[in-house]
Short mmCIF file of C-alpha atoms and ligand atoms in Angstrom, two decimals:
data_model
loop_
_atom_site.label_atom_id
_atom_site.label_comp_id
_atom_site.label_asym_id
_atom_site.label_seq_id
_atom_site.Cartn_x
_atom_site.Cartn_y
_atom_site.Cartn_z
CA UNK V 3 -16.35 -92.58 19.66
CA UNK V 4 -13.34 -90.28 18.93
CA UNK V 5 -14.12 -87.11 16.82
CA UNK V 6 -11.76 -88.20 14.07
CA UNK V 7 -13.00 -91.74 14.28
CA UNK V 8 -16.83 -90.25 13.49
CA UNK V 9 -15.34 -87.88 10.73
CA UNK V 10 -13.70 -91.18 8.73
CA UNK V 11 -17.05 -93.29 9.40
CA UNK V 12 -19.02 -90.16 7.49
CA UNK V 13 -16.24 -90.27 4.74
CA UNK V 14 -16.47 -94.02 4.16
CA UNK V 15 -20.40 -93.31 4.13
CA UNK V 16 -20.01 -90.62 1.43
CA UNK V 17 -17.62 -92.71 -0.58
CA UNK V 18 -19.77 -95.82 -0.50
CA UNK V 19 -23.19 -94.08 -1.25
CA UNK V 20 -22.86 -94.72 -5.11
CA UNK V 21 -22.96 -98.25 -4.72
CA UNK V 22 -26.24 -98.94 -7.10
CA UNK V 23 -25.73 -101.38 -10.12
CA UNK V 24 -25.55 -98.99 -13.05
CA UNK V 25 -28.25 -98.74 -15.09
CA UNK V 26 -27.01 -100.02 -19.17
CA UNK V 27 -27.89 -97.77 -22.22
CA UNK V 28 -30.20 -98.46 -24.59
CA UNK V 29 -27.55 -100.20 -27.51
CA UNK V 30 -25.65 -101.23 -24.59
CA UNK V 31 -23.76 -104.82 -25.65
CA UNK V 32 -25.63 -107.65 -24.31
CA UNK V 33 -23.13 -110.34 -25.42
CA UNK V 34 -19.74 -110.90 -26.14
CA UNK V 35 -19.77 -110.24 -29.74
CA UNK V 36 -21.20 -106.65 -29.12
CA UNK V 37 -18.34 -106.15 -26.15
CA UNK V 38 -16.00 -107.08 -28.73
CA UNK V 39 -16.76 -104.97 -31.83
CA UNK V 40 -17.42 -102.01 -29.16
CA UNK V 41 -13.94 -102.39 -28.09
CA UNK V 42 -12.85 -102.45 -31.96
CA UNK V 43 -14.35 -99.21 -32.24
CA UNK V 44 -12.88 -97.66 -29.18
CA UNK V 45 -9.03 -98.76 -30.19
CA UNK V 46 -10.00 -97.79 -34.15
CA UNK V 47 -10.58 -94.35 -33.03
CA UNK V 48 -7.23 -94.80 -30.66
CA UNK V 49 -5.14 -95.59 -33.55
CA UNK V 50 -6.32 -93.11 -35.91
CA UNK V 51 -5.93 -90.34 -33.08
CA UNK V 52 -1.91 -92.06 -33.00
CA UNK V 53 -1.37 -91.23 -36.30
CA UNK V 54 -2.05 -88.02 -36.02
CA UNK V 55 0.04 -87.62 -33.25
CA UNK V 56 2.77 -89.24 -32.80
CA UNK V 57 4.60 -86.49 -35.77
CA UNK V 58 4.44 -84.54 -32.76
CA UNK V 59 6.05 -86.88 -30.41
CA UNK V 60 8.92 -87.89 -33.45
CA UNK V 61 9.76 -83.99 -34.31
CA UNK V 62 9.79 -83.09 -30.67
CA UNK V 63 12.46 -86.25 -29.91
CA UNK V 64 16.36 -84.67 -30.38
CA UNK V 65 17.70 -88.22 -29.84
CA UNK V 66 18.07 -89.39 -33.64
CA UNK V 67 17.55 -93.39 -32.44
CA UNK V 68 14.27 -92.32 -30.77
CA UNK V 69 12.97 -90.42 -33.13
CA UNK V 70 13.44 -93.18 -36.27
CA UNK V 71 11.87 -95.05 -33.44
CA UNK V 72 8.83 -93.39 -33.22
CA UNK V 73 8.70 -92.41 -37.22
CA UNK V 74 9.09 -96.19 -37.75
CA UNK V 75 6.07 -96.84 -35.20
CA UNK V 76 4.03 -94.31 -36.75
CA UNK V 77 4.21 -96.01 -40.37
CA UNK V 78 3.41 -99.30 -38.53
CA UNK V 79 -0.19 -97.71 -36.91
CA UNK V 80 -0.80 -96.69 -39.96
CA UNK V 81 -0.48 -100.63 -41.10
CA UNK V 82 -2.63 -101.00 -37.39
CA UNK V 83 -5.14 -99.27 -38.56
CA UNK V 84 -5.80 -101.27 -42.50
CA UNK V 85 -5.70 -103.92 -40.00
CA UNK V 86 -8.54 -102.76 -37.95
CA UNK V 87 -10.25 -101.96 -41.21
CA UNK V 88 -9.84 -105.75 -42.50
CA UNK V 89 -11.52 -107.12 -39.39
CA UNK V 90 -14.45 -104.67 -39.52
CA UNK V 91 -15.00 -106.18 -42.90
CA UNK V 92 -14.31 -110.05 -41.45
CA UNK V 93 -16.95 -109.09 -39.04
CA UNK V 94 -19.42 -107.61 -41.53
CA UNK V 95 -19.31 -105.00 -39.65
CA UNK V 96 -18.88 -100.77 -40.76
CA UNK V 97 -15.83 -99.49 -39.47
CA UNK V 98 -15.96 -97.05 -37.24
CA UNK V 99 -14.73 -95.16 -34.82
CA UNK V 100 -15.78 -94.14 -30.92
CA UNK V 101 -13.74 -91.85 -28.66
CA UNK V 102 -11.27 -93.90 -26.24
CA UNK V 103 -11.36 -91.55 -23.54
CA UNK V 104 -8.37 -93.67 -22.33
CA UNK V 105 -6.17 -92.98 -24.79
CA UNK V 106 -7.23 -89.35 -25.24
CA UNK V 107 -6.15 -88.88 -21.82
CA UNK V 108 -2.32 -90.31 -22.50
CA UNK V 109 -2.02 -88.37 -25.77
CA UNK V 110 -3.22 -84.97 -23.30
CA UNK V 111 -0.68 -86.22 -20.63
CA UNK V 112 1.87 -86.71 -23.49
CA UNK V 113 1.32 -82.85 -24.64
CA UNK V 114 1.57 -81.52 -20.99
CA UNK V 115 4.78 -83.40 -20.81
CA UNK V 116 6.02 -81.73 -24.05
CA UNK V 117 5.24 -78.20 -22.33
CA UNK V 118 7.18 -79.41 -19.08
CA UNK V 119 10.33 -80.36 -20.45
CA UNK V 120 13.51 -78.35 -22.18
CA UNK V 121 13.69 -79.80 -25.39
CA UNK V 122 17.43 -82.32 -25.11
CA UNK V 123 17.53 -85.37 -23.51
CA UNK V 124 14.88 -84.70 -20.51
CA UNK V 125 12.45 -83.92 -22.95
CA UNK V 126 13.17 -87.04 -25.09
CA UNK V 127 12.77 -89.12 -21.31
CA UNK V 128 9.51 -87.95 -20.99
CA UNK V 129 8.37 -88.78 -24.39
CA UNK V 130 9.57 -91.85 -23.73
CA UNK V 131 7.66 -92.49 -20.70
CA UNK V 132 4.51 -91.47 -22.37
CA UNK V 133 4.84 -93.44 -25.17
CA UNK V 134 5.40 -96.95 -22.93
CA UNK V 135 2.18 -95.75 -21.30
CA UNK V 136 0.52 -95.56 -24.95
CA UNK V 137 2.17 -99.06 -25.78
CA UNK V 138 1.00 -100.46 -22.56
CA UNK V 139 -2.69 -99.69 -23.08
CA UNK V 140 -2.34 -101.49 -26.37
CA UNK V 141 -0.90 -104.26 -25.33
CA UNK V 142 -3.42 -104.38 -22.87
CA UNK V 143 -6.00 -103.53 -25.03
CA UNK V 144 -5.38 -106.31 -27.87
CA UNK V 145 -4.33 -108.77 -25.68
CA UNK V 146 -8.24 -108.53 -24.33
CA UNK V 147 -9.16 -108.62 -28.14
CA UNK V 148 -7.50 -111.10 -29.04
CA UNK V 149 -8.54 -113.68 -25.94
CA UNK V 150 -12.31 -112.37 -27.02
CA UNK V 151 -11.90 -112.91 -30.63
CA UNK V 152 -10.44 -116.31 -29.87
CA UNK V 153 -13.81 -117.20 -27.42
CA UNK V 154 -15.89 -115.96 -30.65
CA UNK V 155 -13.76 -118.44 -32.85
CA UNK V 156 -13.25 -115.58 -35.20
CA UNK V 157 -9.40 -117.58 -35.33
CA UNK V 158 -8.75 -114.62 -39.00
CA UNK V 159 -9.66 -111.49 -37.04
CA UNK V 160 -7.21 -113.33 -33.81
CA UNK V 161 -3.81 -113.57 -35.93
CA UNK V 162 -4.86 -110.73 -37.51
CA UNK V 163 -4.93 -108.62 -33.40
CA UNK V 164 -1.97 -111.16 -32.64
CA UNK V 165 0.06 -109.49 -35.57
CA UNK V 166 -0.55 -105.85 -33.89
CA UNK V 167 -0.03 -107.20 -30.31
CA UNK V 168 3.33 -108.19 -31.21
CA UNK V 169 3.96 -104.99 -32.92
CA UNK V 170 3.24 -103.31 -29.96
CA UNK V 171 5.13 -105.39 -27.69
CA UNK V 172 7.94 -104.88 -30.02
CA UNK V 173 7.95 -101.08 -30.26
CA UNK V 174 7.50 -101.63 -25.83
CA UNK V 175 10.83 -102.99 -25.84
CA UNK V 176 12.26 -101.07 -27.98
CA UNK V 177 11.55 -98.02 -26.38
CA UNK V 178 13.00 -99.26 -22.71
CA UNK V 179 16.49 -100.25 -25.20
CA UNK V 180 16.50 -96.17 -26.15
CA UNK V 181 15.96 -95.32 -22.54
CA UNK V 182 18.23 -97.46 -21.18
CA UNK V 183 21.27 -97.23 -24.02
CA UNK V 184 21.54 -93.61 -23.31
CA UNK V 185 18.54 -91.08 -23.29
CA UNK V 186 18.07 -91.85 -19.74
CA UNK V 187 21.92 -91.30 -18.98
CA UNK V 188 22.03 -88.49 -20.88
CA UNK V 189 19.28 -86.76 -19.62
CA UNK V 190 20.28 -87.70 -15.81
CA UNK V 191 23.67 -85.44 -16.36
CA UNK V 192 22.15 -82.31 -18.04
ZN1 LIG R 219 -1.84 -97.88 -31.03
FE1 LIG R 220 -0.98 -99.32 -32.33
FE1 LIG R 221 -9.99 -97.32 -24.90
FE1 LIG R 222 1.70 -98.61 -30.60
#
């Protein structure tokens, strides 16, 4: 055997050791139901954590379009989160919150970005860009909630997650119209 052949087998060793089956907490869900109102809490806490910051993003946007954009957004999360609240209470269940590490991540990445950027147009891109990976996790996110929530037949708490998936979707698309009808331009020539 080659040397560098013998130094990749140890590497694939190394990276395979942590193969066990994970040992599950002690409230860890057992069932579907639990998955599901665990993943209620994690995108409660997400949306809450939006609202607080996506001022930020809006007062940090120069492009006027994108920054209605995002203000308009932000009053809609709000709306996300009453939402959230109501299916808590469908669910008989307390609403609550429980860190999405996920989304605490983007919302870090989306600060860095802020630092890396002049404020003008190239700043406005990369809000932008963070903001579709925000939407994206919450399309993702209650597009999973709403397929469990229609396994559970809880059909009021679906339309209710099929209301804020579309919202999502929406604000998605029209993020990629700001890019692409002239912050991207604009910020390709400065
Ligand atoms: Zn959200
Ligand atoms: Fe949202
Ligand atoms: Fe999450
Ligand atoms: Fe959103």
């Amino acid at each position: 055997m080659k040397n560098n052949e013998r130094q990749k087998n140890t590497d694939s060793a190394t990276k395979h050791k942590n193969t066990a089956v994970v040992e599950a907490n002690k409230d860890a869900a057992s069932n579907l139901k639990e998955l599901f109102i665990d993943a209620l809490k994690d995108i409660y806490w997400a949306e809450q954590a939006l609202v607080k910051a996506l001022p930020k993003m809006a007062a940090n946007a120069s492009s006027p379009k994108l920054q209605s954009s995002i203000s308009d957004h932000h009053a809609m999360t709000e709306n996300q989160v009453v939402r959230l609240e109501q299916i808590f209470k469908l669910l008989n269940e307390k609403a609550e919150g429980k860190k999405c590490e996920a989304l605490a991540g983007l919302l870090k990445e989306g600060d860095n970005m802020l630092e890396e950027t002049a404020y003008g147009p190239v700043r406005d891109a990369a809000i932008i860009a963070a903001s579709q990976k925000i939407e994206h996790y919450e399309i993702a996110t209650y597009g999973t909630l709403f397929t469990f929530a229609k396994v559970l037949g809880e059909n009021d708490a679906a339309k209710l997650l099929q209301q804020t998936l579309a919202e999502e979707a929406e604000a998605d698309k029209i993020l990629t119209d700001v890019a692409t009808g002239c912050v991207n331009m604009d910020a390709s020539q400065s």
